Short mmCIF file of C-alpha atoms in Angstrom, two decimals:
data_model
loop_
_atom_site.label_atom_id
_atom_site.label_comp_id
_atom_site.label_asym_id
_atom_site.label_seq_id
_atom_site.Cartn_x
_atom_site.Cartn_y
_atom_site.Cartn_z
CA MET A 1 57.92 76.96 164.52
CA ASP A 2 54.69 75.17 163.61
CA GLY A 3 54.06 77.54 160.74
CA ILE A 4 52.40 77.46 157.34
CA HIS A 5 55.82 76.92 155.73
CA ASP A 6 55.92 73.36 157.08
CA MET A 7 53.83 71.88 154.27
CA GLY A 8 54.78 68.21 154.05
CA GLY A 9 51.66 66.04 153.89
CA MET A 10 49.09 68.86 153.79
CA HIS A 11 46.04 68.48 151.55
CA GLY A 12 44.11 70.88 149.37
CA PHE A 13 46.77 72.71 147.38
CA GLY A 14 45.84 71.04 144.10
CA ARG A 15 47.91 69.93 141.16
CA VAL A 16 51.55 70.70 140.54
CA GLU A 17 51.61 72.90 137.47
CA PRO A 18 54.94 72.90 135.64
CA GLU A 19 55.42 75.91 133.37
CA GLN A 20 56.75 75.29 129.88
CA ASP A 21 59.94 77.24 129.05
CA GLU A 22 59.90 78.96 132.41
CA PRO A 23 62.11 82.06 132.49
CA VAL A 24 64.77 82.35 135.21
CA PHE A 25 62.96 85.43 136.52
CA HIS A 26 59.36 86.38 135.73
CA ALA A 27 60.07 90.10 136.14
CA PRO A 28 63.23 92.17 136.57
CA TRP A 29 62.43 92.92 140.24
CA GLU A 30 62.67 89.20 141.03
CA GLY A 31 66.30 89.11 139.92
CA ARG A 32 67.07 92.32 141.83
CA THR A 33 65.43 90.85 144.95
CA LEU A 34 67.54 87.70 144.75
CA ALA A 35 70.67 89.77 144.21
CA LEU A 36 69.83 92.14 147.09
CA ASN A 37 69.39 89.17 149.41
CA ARG A 38 72.69 87.73 148.26
CA ALA A 39 74.58 91.02 148.60
CA MET A 40 73.15 91.75 152.06
CA GLY A 41 73.91 88.18 153.20
CA TYR A 42 77.51 88.73 152.11
CA THR A 43 77.87 91.66 154.52
CA GLY A 44 77.53 89.19 157.41
CA VAL A 45 74.51 90.81 159.06
CA TRP A 46 72.60 87.52 159.14
CA THR A 47 72.91 83.79 158.49
CA ILE A 48 70.92 81.65 156.09
CA ASP A 49 68.92 80.17 158.96
CA GLN A 50 67.98 83.62 160.19
CA THR A 51 66.69 84.42 156.71
CA ARG A 52 64.65 81.20 156.64
CA ALA A 53 63.19 82.13 160.02
CA GLY A 54 62.43 85.57 158.55
CA ILE A 55 60.21 83.97 155.87
CA GLU A 56 58.55 81.71 158.44
CA ARG A 57 57.54 84.72 160.51
CA LEU A 58 55.45 86.20 157.70
CA PRO A 59 51.73 85.92 158.58
CA PRO A 60 50.23 82.70 157.14
CA ASP A 61 47.79 84.50 154.83
CA VAL A 62 50.64 86.62 153.44
CA TYR A 63 52.85 83.54 153.04
CA LEU A 64 50.21 81.69 151.02
CA SER A 65 49.13 84.58 148.83
CA SER A 66 52.54 86.03 147.95
CA SER A 67 54.87 84.86 145.21
CA TYR A 68 58.24 83.42 146.20
CA TYR A 69 60.30 86.53 145.50
CA LYS A 70 57.65 88.78 147.02
CA LYS A 71 58.14 86.83 150.24
CA TRP A 72 61.90 87.36 149.90
CA GLU A 73 61.37 91.08 149.41
CA MET A 74 59.12 91.44 152.46
CA ARG A 75 61.53 89.39 154.54
CA LEU A 76 64.42 91.58 153.42
CA GLU A 77 62.57 94.78 154.35
CA ASN A 78 61.59 93.35 157.75
CA MET A 79 65.10 92.18 158.61
CA ILE A 80 66.71 95.43 157.49
CA VAL A 81 64.31 97.42 159.66
CA ASP A 82 64.55 95.01 162.63
CA LEU A 83 68.35 95.20 162.61
CA GLY A 84 68.29 98.99 162.39
CA LEU A 85 70.10 98.97 159.03
CA ALA A 86 67.48 101.31 157.58
CA GLY A 87 64.23 102.81 158.82
CA ARG A 88 60.75 102.17 157.48
CA ASP A 89 60.64 105.93 156.78
CA GLU A 90 63.66 105.58 154.48
CA LEU A 91 62.13 102.64 152.59
CA ASP A 92 58.94 104.68 152.17
CA ALA A 93 60.93 107.71 151.00
CA GLY A 94 63.02 105.61 148.61
CA HIS A 95 66.17 107.35 149.83
CA ALA A 96 68.53 107.15 152.77
CA LEU A 97 67.70 109.84 155.33
CA ARG A 98 70.56 108.94 157.68
CA PRO A 99 74.07 107.54 157.18
CA GLY A 100 74.49 103.74 157.07
CA LYS A 101 76.08 101.57 159.72
CA ALA A 102 79.59 100.19 159.21
CA LEU A 103 79.29 96.57 158.02
CA LYS A 104 81.98 93.90 157.90
CA ARG A 105 82.31 93.71 154.13
CA LYS A 106 80.65 94.66 150.87
CA LEU A 107 80.14 92.49 147.80
CA THR A 108 81.77 93.80 144.64
CA ALA A 109 81.14 92.63 141.08
CA ALA A 110 84.62 91.08 141.02
CA ASP A 111 83.76 88.90 144.04
CA VAL A 112 80.50 87.62 142.57
CA PRO A 113 81.88 84.56 140.71
CA ASN A 114 83.32 83.27 143.99
CA THR A 115 80.08 83.75 145.90
CA LEU A 116 77.92 81.69 143.55
CA SER A 117 78.89 78.48 145.30
CA ARG A 118 77.71 77.69 148.79
CA GLY A 119 79.94 77.84 151.77
CA SER A 120 80.57 74.89 154.02
CA PHE A 121 78.31 74.21 156.97
CA SER A 122 80.65 71.52 158.38
CA ARG A 123 82.22 72.26 161.74
CA PRO A 124 84.62 70.35 163.99
CA ALA A 125 82.69 67.83 166.06
CA PRO A 126 82.47 68.56 169.80
CA GLY A 127 82.18 64.81 170.42
CA PRO A 128 81.61 61.46 168.71
CA ALA A 129 78.43 60.79 166.76
CA ARG A 130 75.80 59.09 168.90
CA PHE A 131 74.36 57.03 166.04
CA LYS A 132 75.69 55.02 163.12
CA ALA A 133 74.17 53.73 159.89
CA GLY A 134 71.61 51.02 160.61
CA ASP A 135 70.66 52.30 164.08
CA LYS A 136 66.95 52.53 164.87
CA VAL A 137 65.92 55.96 166.08
CA ARG A 138 62.81 57.86 167.01
CA THR A 139 62.38 61.54 166.25
CA LYS A 140 61.39 63.68 169.20
CA ASN A 141 57.96 65.22 169.51
CA ILE A 142 59.11 68.84 169.73
CA HIS A 143 57.21 72.02 168.94
CA PRO A 144 59.58 74.96 169.38
CA ALA A 145 58.01 78.35 168.64
CA THR A 146 61.31 79.29 166.98
CA HIS A 147 63.08 77.96 163.87
CA THR A 148 63.59 74.21 163.53
CA ARG A 149 64.30 71.90 160.59
CA LEU A 150 62.41 68.91 161.92
CA PRO A 151 59.20 68.92 159.89
CA ARG A 152 55.90 68.24 161.66
CA TYR A 153 55.12 65.14 159.62
CA ALA A 154 58.31 63.47 160.88
CA ARG A 155 58.00 64.17 164.61
CA GLY A 156 57.59 61.28 167.04
CA LYS A 157 58.27 58.75 164.26
CA SER A 158 60.48 55.65 164.11
CA GLY A 159 63.11 55.42 161.40
CA VAL A 160 66.55 54.11 160.59
CA ILE A 161 69.82 56.00 160.25
CA GLU A 162 70.97 55.56 156.65
CA ALA A 163 74.02 57.81 156.64
CA VAL A 164 76.05 60.05 158.90
CA ARG A 165 76.56 63.37 157.08
CA GLY A 166 79.13 65.01 159.33
CA CYS A 167 78.87 67.68 161.99
CA HIS A 168 77.06 70.85 160.87
CA VAL A 169 75.94 74.26 162.06
CA TYR A 170 72.73 73.72 164.07
CA PRO A 171 69.89 75.77 162.59
CA ASP A 172 67.74 75.75 165.73
CA THR A 173 70.27 77.75 167.74
CA VAL A 174 71.97 79.82 165.04
CA ALA A 175 68.59 81.15 163.89
CA ILE A 176 67.92 82.70 167.30
CA GLY A 177 71.39 84.11 167.83
CA ARG A 178 72.54 81.34 170.20
CA GLY A 179 75.54 80.30 168.16
CA GLU A 180 76.45 77.61 165.67
CA ASN A 181 76.37 74.86 168.31
CA PRO A 182 77.54 72.18 165.81
CA GLN A 183 75.58 68.92 165.77
CA TRP A 184 75.88 65.61 163.96
CA LEU A 185 73.62 65.34 160.95
CA TYR A 186 72.03 62.10 159.73
CA THR A 187 69.87 60.87 156.88
CA VAL A 188 66.96 59.14 158.59
CA VAL A 189 64.64 56.93 156.53
CA PHE A 190 61.00 56.23 157.34
CA GLU A 191 58.59 53.66 155.97
CA SER A 192 55.63 55.43 154.39
CA ARG A 193 53.19 53.71 156.78
CA GLU A 194 55.03 55.06 159.79
CA LEU A 195 54.34 58.59 158.54
CA TRP A 196 51.06 58.28 156.70
CA GLY A 197 49.26 55.23 158.07
CA ASP A 198 48.04 51.98 156.60
CA ALA A 199 46.68 53.53 153.40
CA ALA A 200 50.16 54.78 152.42
CA ASP A 201 51.97 53.60 149.30
CA PRO A 202 53.85 50.48 150.54
CA LEU A 203 56.64 51.02 148.00
CA LEU A 204 57.43 54.50 149.30
CA LYS A 205 60.18 55.52 151.71
CA ILE A 206 60.88 59.07 152.83
CA SER A 207 64.04 60.47 154.35
CA ILE A 208 64.81 63.66 156.20
CA GLU A 209 68.16 65.15 157.17
CA ALA A 210 67.99 65.16 160.96
CA PHE A 211 70.29 66.81 163.50
CA GLU A 212 71.23 64.69 166.49
CA PRO A 213 69.17 66.69 169.03
CA TYR A 214 66.05 65.72 167.06
CA LEU A 215 66.70 62.00 167.66
CA GLU A 216 66.57 59.44 170.40
CA ARG A 217 67.46 55.76 170.32
CA ALA A 218 64.47 53.57 169.50
CA MET B 1 45.39 77.22 144.87
CA THR B 2 47.71 76.70 141.99
CA HIS B 3 50.61 78.86 140.86
CA ASP B 4 51.60 81.49 143.34
CA HIS B 5 53.49 83.78 141.09
CA ASP B 6 52.01 87.13 140.40
CA HIS B 7 53.14 88.05 136.96
CA GLU B 8 49.58 88.07 135.68
CA HIS B 9 48.75 90.95 137.99
CA GLY B 10 50.13 94.05 136.39
CA SER B 11 49.37 96.35 139.31
CA GLU B 12 51.21 94.18 141.83
CA LEU B 13 54.14 93.78 139.47
CA SER B 14 54.61 97.51 139.07
CA GLU B 15 54.15 97.99 142.80
CA MET B 16 56.87 95.40 143.41
CA GLN B 17 59.13 97.02 140.84
CA LEU B 18 58.83 100.33 142.71
CA ARG B 19 59.26 98.75 146.11
CA VAL B 20 62.40 96.87 145.12
CA ARG B 21 63.84 99.93 143.43
CA ALA B 22 63.29 101.97 146.63
CA LEU B 23 64.93 99.25 148.71
CA GLU B 24 67.90 98.98 146.37
CA THR B 25 68.37 102.75 146.35
CA VAL B 26 68.31 103.01 150.14
CA LEU B 27 70.77 100.12 150.61
CA ALA B 28 73.13 101.56 147.99
CA GLU B 29 72.97 105.06 149.51
CA LYS B 30 73.68 103.55 152.92
CA GLY B 31 76.81 102.02 151.43
CA TYR B 32 75.79 98.40 152.09
CA ILE B 33 75.63 97.22 148.50
CA ASP B 34 77.30 97.85 145.17
CA GLN B 35 74.77 97.90 142.35
CA ALA B 36 77.32 96.53 139.87
CA ALA B 37 77.51 93.41 142.04
CA LEU B 38 73.73 93.03 141.77
CA ASP B 39 74.00 93.25 137.98
CA ALA B 40 76.66 90.53 138.03
CA ILE B 41 74.54 88.22 140.21
CA VAL B 42 71.47 88.58 137.98
CA GLU B 43 73.56 88.04 134.87
CA ALA B 44 75.17 84.92 136.33
CA TYR B 45 71.81 83.31 137.11
CA GLU B 46 70.33 84.33 133.77
CA THR B 47 73.25 83.18 131.63
CA LYS B 48 75.75 80.95 133.45
CA VAL B 49 74.28 78.90 136.27
CA GLY B 50 71.75 76.30 135.20
CA PRO B 51 70.79 72.68 134.64
CA HIS B 52 73.21 72.37 131.71
CA THR B 53 75.90 71.85 134.37
CA GLY B 54 74.01 69.02 136.04
CA ALA B 55 73.33 67.49 132.62
CA ARG B 56 77.07 67.38 131.88
CA VAL B 57 77.69 65.73 135.23
CA VAL B 58 75.05 63.06 134.54
CA ALA B 59 76.34 62.45 131.01
CA LYS B 60 79.84 61.94 132.35
CA ALA B 61 78.57 59.51 134.99
CA TRP B 62 76.81 57.57 132.21
CA SER B 63 80.01 57.42 130.17
CA ASP B 64 82.70 56.95 132.78
CA PRO B 65 82.20 54.25 135.46
CA ALA B 66 84.99 55.62 137.66
CA PHE B 67 83.39 59.08 137.63
CA ARG B 68 79.98 57.55 138.41
CA GLN B 69 81.47 55.84 141.47
CA ALA B 70 83.23 59.01 142.57
CA LEU B 71 80.00 60.99 142.10
CA LEU B 72 77.98 58.59 144.23
CA ALA B 73 80.72 58.54 146.88
CA ASP B 74 81.17 62.34 147.15
CA ALA B 75 79.34 64.46 144.61
CA SER B 76 80.89 67.78 145.73
CA LYS B 77 84.37 66.39 145.21
CA ALA B 78 83.54 64.65 141.92
CA VAL B 79 81.85 67.71 140.40
CA ALA B 80 84.75 69.92 141.51
CA SER B 81 87.22 67.55 139.83
CA PHE B 82 85.21 67.83 136.61
CA GLY B 83 86.15 71.52 136.38
CA LEU B 84 82.79 72.82 135.10
CA LEU B 85 82.46 75.22 138.02
CA ASN B 86 85.15 77.39 139.54
CA ARG B 87 83.99 76.29 142.97
CA VAL B 88 81.53 73.71 144.20
CA GLY B 89 79.89 74.03 147.58
CA ASP B 90 80.02 71.23 150.08
CA HIS B 91 77.36 68.68 150.90
CA LEU B 92 76.19 67.77 147.38
CA ILE B 93 74.85 64.21 147.28
CA ALA B 94 74.01 62.26 144.12
CA VAL B 95 71.33 59.57 144.38
CA GLU B 96 71.04 56.95 141.68
CA ASN B 97 67.89 55.68 140.01
CA THR B 98 67.79 51.96 139.27
CA PRO B 99 65.18 49.72 137.64
CA LYS B 100 64.03 48.96 141.20
CA ARG B 101 64.16 52.44 142.74
CA HIS B 102 63.19 55.96 141.66
CA ASN B 103 64.42 58.97 143.66
CA MET B 104 62.69 62.32 144.06
CA ILE B 105 63.95 65.51 145.72
CA VAL B 106 61.87 68.03 147.66
CA CYS B 107 62.22 70.70 150.33
CA THR B 108 58.97 70.68 152.31
CA LEU B 109 60.09 73.51 154.62
CA CYS B 110 61.35 76.07 152.11
CA SER B 111 63.04 75.74 148.72
CA CYS B 112 66.43 74.01 149.20
CA TYR B 113 67.74 72.94 145.81
CA PRO B 114 71.18 72.25 144.31
CA TRP B 115 71.60 75.71 142.70
CA GLU B 116 75.15 75.17 141.52
CA VAL B 117 74.30 72.21 139.32
CA LEU B 118 70.65 72.94 138.47
CA GLY B 119 70.37 76.73 138.65
CA LEU B 120 67.46 78.41 140.42
CA PRO B 121 64.49 76.20 141.23
CA PRO B 122 61.39 76.44 139.04
CA VAL B 123 58.25 77.98 140.52
CA TRP B 124 56.52 74.61 140.87
CA TYR B 125 59.37 73.25 143.04
CA LYS B 126 58.76 76.07 145.54
CA SER B 127 54.97 75.79 145.36
CA ALA B 128 52.60 74.45 148.00
CA PRO B 129 51.22 71.64 145.80
CA TYR B 130 54.67 70.12 145.27
CA ARG B 131 55.99 70.64 148.78
CA SER B 132 52.85 69.24 150.40
CA ARG B 133 52.36 66.13 148.26
CA ALA B 134 55.88 65.02 147.26
CA VAL B 135 56.46 63.32 150.63
CA SER B 136 53.04 61.69 151.01
CA ASP B 137 51.91 60.87 147.48
CA PRO B 138 54.81 61.17 145.05
CA ARG B 139 53.19 58.89 142.47
CA SER B 140 50.35 61.38 142.05
CA VAL B 141 52.91 64.18 141.75
CA LEU B 142 54.64 62.21 138.99
CA ALA B 143 51.24 61.87 137.29
CA ASP B 144 50.98 65.69 137.27
CA PHE B 145 54.21 65.62 135.26
CA GLY B 146 52.87 62.90 132.96
CA VAL B 147 55.31 60.34 134.37
CA LYS B 148 54.19 56.81 135.17
CA LEU B 149 56.78 54.45 136.61
CA PRO B 150 56.62 50.72 135.93
CA ALA B 151 54.43 48.93 138.49
CA GLY B 152 56.46 47.75 141.45
CA THR B 153 59.04 50.55 141.32
CA ASP B 154 60.02 51.72 144.79
CA ILE B 155 60.06 55.46 145.35
CA ARG B 156 62.44 57.20 147.70
CA VAL B 157 61.75 60.84 148.51
CA TRP B 158 64.57 62.94 149.93
CA ASP B 159 63.36 65.91 151.98
CA SER B 160 66.16 68.52 151.96
CA THR B 161 65.80 69.59 155.59
CA ALA B 162 69.46 70.56 156.16
CA GLU B 163 72.35 71.96 154.10
CA THR B 164 72.88 68.70 152.25
CA ARG B 165 71.70 69.05 148.62
CA PHE B 166 70.58 66.27 146.34
CA ILE B 167 70.77 65.59 142.63
CA VAL B 168 69.21 62.52 141.02
CA LEU B 169 71.38 60.45 138.71
CA PRO B 170 68.74 59.16 136.28
CA MET B 171 69.06 55.89 134.37
CA ARG B 172 70.75 56.08 131.00
CA PRO B 173 68.10 55.48 128.35
CA ALA B 174 68.59 52.69 125.84
CA GLY B 175 69.26 53.71 122.26
CA ALA B 176 72.14 56.11 122.93
CA GLU B 177 74.96 53.61 122.74
CA GLY B 178 78.23 55.12 121.58
CA TRP B 179 77.03 58.71 122.07
CA SER B 180 79.52 61.37 123.17
CA GLU B 181 79.09 63.04 126.56
CA GLU B 182 77.91 66.22 124.83
CA ARG B 183 75.20 64.33 122.98
CA LEU B 184 74.21 62.36 126.07
CA ALA B 185 73.86 65.62 127.99
CA SER B 186 71.12 66.67 125.56
CA LEU B 187 68.99 63.81 126.92
CA VAL B 188 69.24 64.97 130.52
CA THR B 189 66.35 67.23 131.53
CA ARG B 190 66.27 69.36 134.65
CA ASP B 191 63.27 67.44 135.92
CA SER B 192 65.07 64.11 135.49
CA MET B 193 67.69 65.39 137.96
CA ILE B 194 64.95 66.37 140.48
CA GLY B 195 63.15 63.07 139.98
CA THR B 196 59.93 64.50 138.55
CA GLY B 197 60.88 63.49 135.03
CA LEU B 198 62.85 60.95 133.04
CA PRO B 199 65.61 61.57 130.49
CA LYS B 200 64.52 62.14 126.92
CA ASN B 201 64.19 59.28 124.50
CA PRO B 202 67.26 59.31 122.22
CA LYS B 203 64.91 59.20 119.23
CA GLU B 204 63.55 62.63 120.25
CA VAL B 205 66.90 64.35 119.94
CA ALA B 206 68.72 62.22 117.36
#
């Protein structure tokens, strides 16, 4: 999706402003929002890529003007309503008005220490990797209206495979409910001038993590 | 546009507090969540998970050449063998700074970050200014952090566009010869493991 979330290379956002002694959460609701996302993810009702797509679907003006955890909170409400897990009327009332659905599992406090680490996204490969380190590739010029992890600034660009990272769940299909569809994942390196033109910093290189369907042989 | 967090706006904060409380209540009453689990998650991120873990990993890599090699070969495996975490997720990759090359980590599409070793990302990491400029003009981003690399230093920016996660192994500063791993860890800042900072000068912490 060519959305506002795809920010690489945009101008006009100003300075980066690090905050001294930044707290982990700026308000208690931020921590609760993170924990709610984590606990609902644990039930198996959605995948991480579906949640990323949920943020990307927020209207651009809302995306830009909302804090990070506010975006998470709105995404959580939207996904809960869209999946029929609760009604907007219940969120407005602040209480359940109907019984819940049966979900696969529920996170307990005892399980929490084991859920703090990420799961594996590796999957058995359906076939051999098409590329190897050192191969020249070109990213495709694709513009799907749905979730993708190929950023705009790196589409239609020539680069070099630096590493093969294994075969992983493919975000572009899993985000739209079309299955994990495992694909080989590569680190692809670009010269700065290939991405940003002749005025680019000549000592800069940029890499993305690219799934095989994003790439063709150059 | 600068910071996008809203803690200055009291009315929005209290509105959010109410909204999240309503959501939590509904999900608990539906039987989907256990509020004690939420407490445990918040407590873990406030007290247990954080950049002190990454700092210990870096300090060990500075002290132990075999560990450094193992870390650069397979960071998930090396960190797991260290025993600081009860489990380490897959796909962690350590990238090493050298006198010739400086590494910087970003996620231009969202906020991917190595939570297990660095904790939750700071607000600036998730902000539009960082995500937009890190890939096109990282030297100006470093300037925002007050960091100036020696002229002629290559910069490599890693955009975290998949489930691979990156941690920078910064260069060990001179002046800390013979230091224990614990003491070395006190030199390792969070930002030095993202690539927007450098380790502290040993004189600052001695």
